[in-house]
Short mmCIF file of C-alpha atoms and ligand atoms in Angstrom, two decimals:
data_model
loop_
_atom_site.label_atom_id
_atom_site.label_comp_id
_atom_site.label_asym_id
_atom_site.label_seq_id
_atom_site.Cartn_x
_atom_site.Cartn_y
_atom_site.Cartn_z
CA MET A 32 -37.31 -27.50 -13.36
CA GLN A 33 -38.07 -24.01 -14.72
CA MET A 34 -39.73 -23.12 -11.43
CA LEU A 35 -36.66 -24.27 -9.50
CA VAL A 36 -34.33 -22.16 -11.67
CA GLY A 37 -36.67 -19.17 -11.26
CA PHE A 38 -36.76 -19.67 -7.49
CA ILE A 39 -32.94 -19.86 -7.25
CA PHE A 40 -32.61 -16.75 -9.38
CA VAL A 41 -35.06 -14.73 -7.23
CA ALA A 42 -33.45 -15.98 -3.99
CA ALA A 43 -29.98 -14.98 -5.27
CA LEU A 44 -31.29 -11.55 -6.29
CA VAL A 45 -32.92 -10.97 -2.89
CA TRP A 46 -29.70 -12.06 -1.14
CA TYR A 47 -27.65 -9.69 -3.30
CA VAL A 48 -29.94 -6.71 -2.69
CA ILE A 49 -29.93 -7.27 1.09
CA GLU A 50 -26.17 -7.84 1.24
CA HIS A 51 -25.48 -4.84 -0.96
CA ARG A 52 -27.44 -2.61 1.38
CA GLN A 53 -25.66 -3.96 4.43
CA ARG A 54 -22.29 -3.60 2.78
CA SER A 55 -22.64 -0.23 1.10
CA THR A 56 -19.34 1.59 0.71
CA ARG A 57 -18.36 5.21 0.11
CA ALA A 58 -15.20 7.30 -0.08
CA MET A 59 -14.27 8.69 3.33
CA PRO A 60 -12.64 12.08 3.89
CA GLY A 61 -9.23 12.03 5.57
CA GLY A 62 -8.69 12.94 9.23
CA ILE A 63 -10.43 12.11 12.48
CA ASP A 64 -14.20 11.57 12.57
CA LYS A 65 -15.36 12.46 16.07
CA THR A 66 -18.99 11.74 15.22
CA VAL A 67 -18.18 8.03 15.03
CA SER A 68 -17.43 5.84 18.07
CA ILE A 69 -15.94 2.41 17.49
CA PRO A 70 -16.03 -0.09 20.37
CA HIS A 71 -12.49 -0.20 21.76
CA SER A 72 -10.48 -1.40 24.73
CA GLN A 73 -7.28 0.60 24.22
CA ILE A 74 -6.48 4.27 23.62
CA TRP A 75 -4.94 3.47 20.26
CA GLU A 76 -6.13 0.67 18.00
CA LEU A 77 -5.06 -0.10 14.45
CA TYR A 78 -6.91 -1.92 11.68
CA HIS A 79 -4.22 -2.88 9.19
CA ASN A 80 -2.82 -5.51 6.86
CA ASP A 81 0.64 -7.13 6.90
CA PHE A 82 1.34 -6.35 3.23
CA SER A 83 -0.40 -3.01 2.67
CA LEU A 84 1.97 -0.12 2.01
CA CYS A 85 -0.09 2.41 3.96
CA SER A 86 -0.44 0.02 6.91
CA LYS A 87 3.33 -0.38 7.08
CA LYS A 88 3.67 3.39 7.11
CA ILE A 89 1.51 3.97 10.17
CA ARG A 90 3.00 0.94 11.95
CA VAL A 91 6.49 2.41 11.47
CA CYS A 92 5.26 5.78 12.71
CA LEU A 93 3.69 4.29 15.86
CA ALA A 94 6.87 2.27 16.51
CA GLU A 95 8.98 5.43 16.19
CA LEU A 96 6.68 7.25 18.59
CA ASP A 97 6.66 4.27 20.96
CA ILE A 98 2.85 4.25 20.92
CA GLY A 99 1.38 0.86 21.80
CA TYR A 100 -1.84 -0.20 20.11
CA LYS A 101 -4.32 -3.03 19.84
CA SER A 102 -3.86 -4.72 16.48
CA HIS A 103 -6.70 -5.89 14.21
CA HIS A 104 -5.40 -7.63 11.09
CA ILE A 105 -7.73 -7.23 8.11
CA ASP A 106 -7.28 -9.42 5.06
CA LEU A 107 -7.44 -7.84 1.62
CA ILE A 108 -8.00 -9.93 -1.48
CA GLU A 109 -4.27 -9.91 -2.20
CA THR A 110 -3.60 -11.63 1.13
CA GLY A 111 -6.53 -14.05 1.03
CA SER A 112 -10.03 -12.57 1.21
CA TYR A 113 -12.10 -9.41 1.11
CA GLN A 114 -12.34 -9.05 4.88
CA ASN A 115 -12.28 -5.30 4.19
CA LEU A 116 -15.74 -5.73 2.61
CA SER A 117 -17.19 -7.53 5.63
CA ARG A 118 -20.08 -5.91 7.47
CA ALA A 119 -17.97 -5.70 10.64
CA PHE A 120 -15.11 -3.84 8.98
CA LEU A 121 -17.37 -1.50 7.01
CA LYS A 122 -18.62 -0.20 10.37
CA VAL A 123 -15.02 0.84 11.06
CA ASN A 124 -14.37 2.19 7.58
CA PRO A 125 -17.19 2.50 5.02
CA GLY A 126 -14.41 3.25 2.53
CA ALA A 127 -13.30 -0.42 2.85
CA THR A 128 -9.59 0.38 3.03
CA VAL A 129 -6.85 -0.10 5.57
CA PRO A 130 -5.23 1.29 7.59
CA VAL A 131 -7.66 2.85 10.04
CA LEU A 132 -6.17 4.27 13.20
CA ILE A 133 -8.54 4.55 16.16
CA HIS A 134 -7.87 7.09 18.88
CA GLN A 135 -10.12 6.82 21.94
CA GLY A 136 -12.72 5.16 19.74
CA HIS A 137 -12.65 7.72 16.92
CA PRO A 138 -11.43 6.63 13.48
CA ILE A 139 -8.75 8.51 11.58
CA TYR A 140 -8.82 7.88 7.83
CA GLU A 141 -6.00 8.21 5.29
CA SER A 142 -2.54 7.11 6.37
CA HIS A 143 -0.83 10.48 5.79
CA GLU A 144 -3.42 12.04 8.16
CA GLN A 145 -2.77 9.24 10.65
CA LEU A 146 0.96 10.01 10.59
CA LYS A 147 0.40 13.68 11.34
CA TYR A 148 -2.29 13.02 13.95
CA SER A 149 -0.32 10.41 15.91
CA ALA A 150 2.94 12.39 15.75
CA SER A 151 1.27 15.56 16.99
CA HIS A 152 -0.51 13.66 19.81
CA ALA A 153 2.64 11.84 20.98
CA ALA A 154 4.38 12.60 24.29
CA ASN A 155 6.88 14.68 22.31
CA PRO A 156 4.98 16.27 19.40
CA TYR A 157 8.28 17.37 17.81
CA LEU A 158 9.88 13.94 17.71
CA LEU A 159 8.90 13.31 14.07
CA ILE A 160 7.81 16.83 13.06
CA PRO A 161 10.45 19.57 12.83
CA LYS A 162 9.88 22.74 14.85
CA ASP A 163 11.45 24.86 12.12
CA PRO A 164 8.64 25.90 9.70
CA GLU A 165 10.85 25.65 6.62
CA LYS A 166 11.93 22.10 7.50
CA LYS A 167 8.34 21.26 8.36
CA SER A 168 7.18 22.30 4.92
CA ILE A 169 9.90 20.16 3.30
CA MET A 170 8.70 17.28 5.46
CA GLU A 171 5.11 17.88 4.36
CA TYR A 172 6.13 17.88 0.71
CA TRP A 173 7.75 14.45 1.14
CA VAL A 174 4.92 13.06 3.22
CA HIS A 175 2.68 13.87 0.28
CA LYS A 176 5.25 12.54 -2.17
CA THR A 177 5.26 9.15 -0.40
CA SER A 178 1.46 8.94 -0.13
CA LEU A 179 -0.91 6.72 -2.01
CA VAL A 180 -3.67 9.15 -2.94
CA GLY A 181 -6.97 9.02 -4.76
CA ASP A 182 -9.10 6.23 -6.16
CA ASP A 183 -6.92 5.77 -9.25
CA PRO A 184 -3.28 5.97 -8.12
CA ILE A 185 -1.97 4.54 -11.40
CA ALA A 186 -3.37 7.54 -13.28
CA ALA A 187 -1.44 9.83 -10.90
CA MET A 188 1.85 7.92 -10.65
CA ASN A 189 3.83 10.98 -11.74
CA ASP A 190 2.51 13.00 -8.80
CA THR A 191 3.74 10.82 -5.97
CA ALA A 192 6.14 7.92 -5.43
CA GLY A 193 3.35 6.24 -3.43
CA ASN A 194 1.17 6.25 -6.54
CA ALA A 195 3.96 4.68 -8.61
CA ILE A 196 3.98 1.68 -6.25
CA PRO A 197 0.82 -0.21 -7.39
CA GLY A 198 2.18 -0.57 -10.95
CA LEU A 199 5.41 -2.02 -9.59
CA THR A 200 3.49 -4.33 -7.27
CA LEU A 201 1.52 -5.70 -10.23
CA PRO A 202 3.76 -8.77 -10.86
CA ILE A 203 3.61 -9.91 -7.24
CA PHE A 204 -0.15 -9.25 -7.12
CA SER A 205 -0.45 -11.59 -10.08
CA ALA A 206 1.75 -14.22 -8.41
CA MET A 207 -0.23 -13.97 -5.15
CA MET A 208 -3.51 -14.55 -7.01
CA THR A 209 -2.26 -18.10 -7.70
CA TYR A 210 -3.25 -18.89 -4.11
CA ILE A 211 -6.59 -17.07 -3.96
CA PRO A 212 -9.72 -18.97 -5.09
CA TYR A 213 -12.00 -17.49 -7.77
CA TYR A 214 -15.08 -17.30 -5.55
CA ARG A 215 -13.21 -15.02 -3.14
CA ILE A 216 -12.07 -12.71 -5.94
CA ALA A 217 -15.63 -12.62 -7.33
CA GLU A 218 -16.88 -11.08 -4.07
CA GLY A 219 -15.14 -7.86 -5.08
CA LEU A 220 -17.06 -7.72 -8.36
CA LEU A 221 -20.27 -7.76 -6.37
CA PHE A 222 -19.43 -5.45 -3.49
CA HIS A 223 -16.25 -3.41 -4.08
CA ARG A 224 -16.72 0.34 -4.50
CA LEU A 225 -13.99 0.43 -7.12
CA LYS A 226 -15.11 -2.08 -9.75
CA LYS A 227 -11.95 -1.45 -11.78
CA ARG A 228 -9.80 -2.72 -8.88
CA ALA A 229 -12.00 -5.79 -8.38
CA LEU A 230 -11.93 -6.54 -12.10
CA PHE A 231 -8.16 -6.15 -12.21
CA PHE A 232 -7.71 -8.97 -9.67
CA MET A 233 -10.10 -11.23 -11.57
CA VAL A 234 -8.29 -10.59 -14.86
CA ILE A 235 -4.81 -11.28 -13.47
CA LYS A 236 -6.14 -14.45 -11.82
CA LEU A 237 -7.64 -15.61 -15.12
CA PHE A 238 -4.43 -14.96 -17.09
CA GLY A 239 -2.04 -16.28 -14.46
CA ILE A 240 1.45 -15.07 -13.65
CA LYS A 241 3.10 -16.93 -16.53
CA ARG A 242 1.06 -15.02 -19.09
CA LEU A 243 1.56 -11.64 -17.43
CA THR A 244 4.20 -10.71 -19.98
CA LYS A 245 1.68 -11.30 -22.79
CA MET A 246 -0.64 -8.64 -21.40
CA LYS A 247 0.61 -5.53 -23.19
CA PRO A 248 -1.52 -2.95 -21.30
CA LEU A 249 -0.22 -4.26 -17.97
CA LEU A 250 3.38 -4.23 -19.19
CA LYS A 251 2.84 -0.64 -20.24
CA VAL A 252 1.66 0.27 -16.74
CA ILE A 253 4.76 -1.40 -15.26
CA GLU A 254 7.04 0.43 -17.69
CA GLN A 255 5.42 3.79 -16.90
CA SER A 256 5.62 3.10 -13.16
CA VAL A 257 9.34 2.32 -13.44
CA LYS A 258 9.92 5.63 -15.19
CA ALA A 259 7.80 7.55 -12.70
CA MET A 260 9.60 5.97 -9.75
CA HIS A 261 12.97 6.83 -11.31
CA ARG A 262 11.92 10.47 -11.48
CA HIS A 263 10.74 10.55 -7.85
CA LEU A 264 13.88 8.84 -6.60
CA GLN A 265 16.23 11.01 -8.63
CA GLU A 266 14.60 14.00 -6.99
CA LEU A 267 15.23 12.34 -3.62
CA GLU A 268 18.86 11.59 -4.57
CA ARG A 269 19.38 15.34 -5.14
CA VAL A 270 17.63 16.28 -1.88
CA LEU A 271 19.78 13.84 0.10
CA ALA A 272 22.94 15.09 -1.60
CA ASN A 273 22.11 18.61 -0.37
CA SER A 274 20.78 17.63 3.06
CA ASP A 275 22.90 18.72 6.03
CA GLY A 276 22.28 15.38 7.76
CA LYS A 277 21.47 11.82 6.79
CA TRP A 278 17.69 12.29 6.64
CA ILE A 279 15.46 14.21 4.23
CA VAL A 280 15.29 17.42 6.27
CA GLY A 281 18.76 17.12 7.82
CA ASP A 282 19.67 15.57 11.17
CA GLN A 283 16.13 14.84 12.28
CA PHE A 284 14.35 11.63 11.27
CA THR A 285 10.82 12.79 10.40
CA LEU A 286 7.51 11.61 8.96
CA ALA A 287 9.04 12.13 5.51
CA ASP A 288 11.53 9.35 6.24
CA VAL A 289 8.74 7.15 7.61
CA GLY A 290 7.00 7.46 4.23
CA MET A 291 10.18 6.76 2.31
CA MET A 292 11.09 3.72 4.42
CA VAL A 293 7.99 1.86 3.26
CA ILE A 294 8.48 2.85 -0.37
CA PHE A 295 11.99 1.36 -0.36
CA ASP A 296 10.80 -1.67 1.55
CA ARG A 297 8.09 -2.30 -1.04
CA LEU A 298 10.66 -2.04 -3.85
CA LEU A 299 12.72 -4.67 -2.04
CA GLU A 300 9.69 -6.86 -1.38
CA VAL A 301 8.63 -6.89 -5.04
CA ASP A 302 12.17 -7.37 -6.35
CA TRP A 303 12.62 -3.94 -7.93
CA ILE A 304 15.17 -2.40 -5.57
CA ASP A 305 18.22 -3.04 -7.80
CA GLU A 306 16.54 -1.11 -10.60
CA PHE A 307 16.55 2.04 -8.48
CA ILE A 308 19.51 1.79 -6.13
CA THR A 309 22.66 1.61 -8.21
CA THR A 310 26.22 2.91 -8.20
CA GLU A 311 24.79 6.12 -9.66
CA THR A 312 22.67 6.74 -6.57
CA PRO A 313 25.16 6.68 -3.64
CA ASN A 314 22.93 8.87 -1.47
CA LEU A 315 19.91 6.62 -1.95
CA ARG A 316 22.04 3.61 -1.10
CA ASN A 317 23.33 5.09 2.18
CA TYR A 318 19.88 6.39 3.03
CA TRP A 319 18.25 2.99 2.48
CA ASN A 320 20.92 1.34 4.66
CA ASP A 321 20.23 3.88 7.40
CA LEU A 322 16.49 3.32 7.13
CA GLN A 323 16.92 -0.44 7.54
CA ASP A 324 18.98 0.15 10.67
CA ARG A 325 16.07 1.82 12.47
CA ASP A 326 14.45 -0.28 15.20
CA SER A 327 11.09 0.65 13.69
CA TYR A 328 12.01 -1.19 10.47
CA ALA A 329 12.43 -4.45 12.36
CA ALA A 330 9.43 -3.88 14.64
CA ALA A 331 6.86 -2.63 12.13
CA ILE A 332 7.91 -4.19 8.83
CA ASP A 333 10.11 -7.27 9.27
CA GLN A 334 7.89 -8.77 11.94
CA PHE A 335 4.78 -8.63 9.77
CA SER A 336 5.55 -10.99 6.93
CA HIS A 337 2.57 -12.72 5.29
CA PRO A 338 2.82 -16.29 3.88
CA THR A 339 1.04 -15.38 0.61
CA VAL A 340 3.51 -12.54 0.04
CA VAL A 341 6.49 -14.80 0.74
CA ARG A 342 5.17 -17.36 -1.76
CA GLY A 343 4.34 -14.65 -4.32
CA LYS A 344 7.81 -13.16 -4.05
CA ALA A 345 9.41 -16.61 -4.50
CA ILE A 346 7.43 -17.08 -7.74
CA ILE A 347 8.65 -13.75 -9.13
CA VAL A 348 12.28 -14.37 -8.20
CA ASP A 349 12.18 -17.91 -9.69
CA LEU A 350 10.57 -16.70 -12.91
CA LYS A 351 13.09 -13.90 -13.34
CA GLN A 352 15.95 -16.34 -12.82
CA GLY A 353 14.58 -19.23 -14.86
CA ASP A 354 12.73 -17.47 -17.67
CA GLU A 355 14.83 -14.92 -19.55
CA ASP A 356 11.81 -13.65 -21.54
CA PHE A 357 9.91 -12.93 -18.34
CA ARG A 358 12.84 -11.04 -16.83
CA LYS A 359 13.43 -9.05 -20.00
CA ALA A 360 9.77 -8.16 -20.36
CA LEU A 361 9.83 -6.56 -16.92
CA HIS A 362 13.31 -5.07 -16.90
CA SER A 363 14.43 -4.28 -20.42
CA ASN A 364 12.46 -1.14 -21.02
CA PRO A 365 14.66 1.77 -21.97
CA ILE A 366 14.54 4.33 -19.19
CA GLU A 367 14.63 7.94 -20.27
CA VAL A 368 14.44 10.14 -17.27
CA ASP A 369 14.79 13.92 -17.13
CA VAL A 370 17.41 14.75 -14.56
N1 GSH B 507 -5.09 6.92 0.60
C1 GSH B 507 -5.37 5.81 1.48
C2 GSH B 507 -5.19 4.52 0.69
C3 GSH B 507 -5.74 3.34 1.41
C4 GSH B 507 -5.68 2.13 0.54
O1 GSH B 507 -5.95 2.17 -0.67
N2 GSH B 507 -5.38 1.02 1.17
C5 GSH B 507 -5.25 -0.22 0.43
C6 GSH B 507 -4.09 -1.02 0.97
S1 GSH B 507 -2.57 -0.09 0.82
C7 GSH B 507 -6.52 -1.04 0.64
O2 GSH B 507 -7.05 -1.08 1.72
N3 GSH B 507 -6.97 -1.70 -0.41
C8 GSH B 507 -8.04 -2.63 -0.30
C9 GSH B 507 -9.09 -2.49 -1.34
O3 GSH B 507 -9.22 -1.40 -1.92
O4 GSH B 507 -9.81 -3.46 -1.56
C10 GSH B 507 -4.42 5.85 2.69
O5 GSH B 507 -3.33 6.43 2.56
O6 GSH B 507 -4.79 5.35 3.75
#
């Protein structure tokens, strides 16, 4: 018996060491990597996920530019499994994140870099990038402001609206874990580069959505994210009030609006939108309506719904309606925002 246990232990260890080598991950610098060639059959290819914020962003951008691409859907643990940690995907991105845009076989990492690269390589390079340098720099400020940057976005939620999103997505992440088996989540503990992220999913699975409101540190993150998002969106409200058109830099719809579209869409998706768009934010309201009217919203966001997200959202909406304590725990935090 002892020998059998010893044998199983050694076999598991050998398996882990081999797998770990094959699936080694590392942070990748943003931009195009011309030293890498990925097998491809189309000029543009996109590795992305239905739910991922950054994937939505580049899909919207490509739709606006009317650039066709070959689609490769990659599951993340929140949508079912760690396909982003598979050997095949790590050849495309050793950083194990989506989206990855491929141009003529070369990968472009970081979604904000993908936006700028695709827009400047489109038939009309000024379609989404203003010619006027001053407007371009405003656009760049907001592209950054809507980006999800760094390995620990939650720690930098006051820097960008993109970084304030994970904290607000936390409840739906927890609801979605209801449908993901433990053994799949455990894969992240073994192979994910960011152990904190992998551990987070295991912890919220273990606690379950109904006990989310008992987890004080997570509630704190949500509360801080709400405040941070209020600050970012109040800044946007002022910019829109002073804009000489309906978009961030004026009459031209730019990459800045692409970034903002997916932020608003995520707030809608995770049932936070009414917290931020109120009678006190008339410019945000009109802007959000205009964003939803774009063809790219239908083509790159609406058409990519994921069943786990739909079920997760239904759980959150039901809990907020049927459990007053749950709703209050998420929404009753006093908001003090510097205007
Ligand atoms: N800064 C990167 C962020 C990429 C990123 O974190 N992507 C998330 C989805 S939005 C992801 O792939 N997460 C999977 C994981 O870390 O396991 C970008 O803008 O492309």
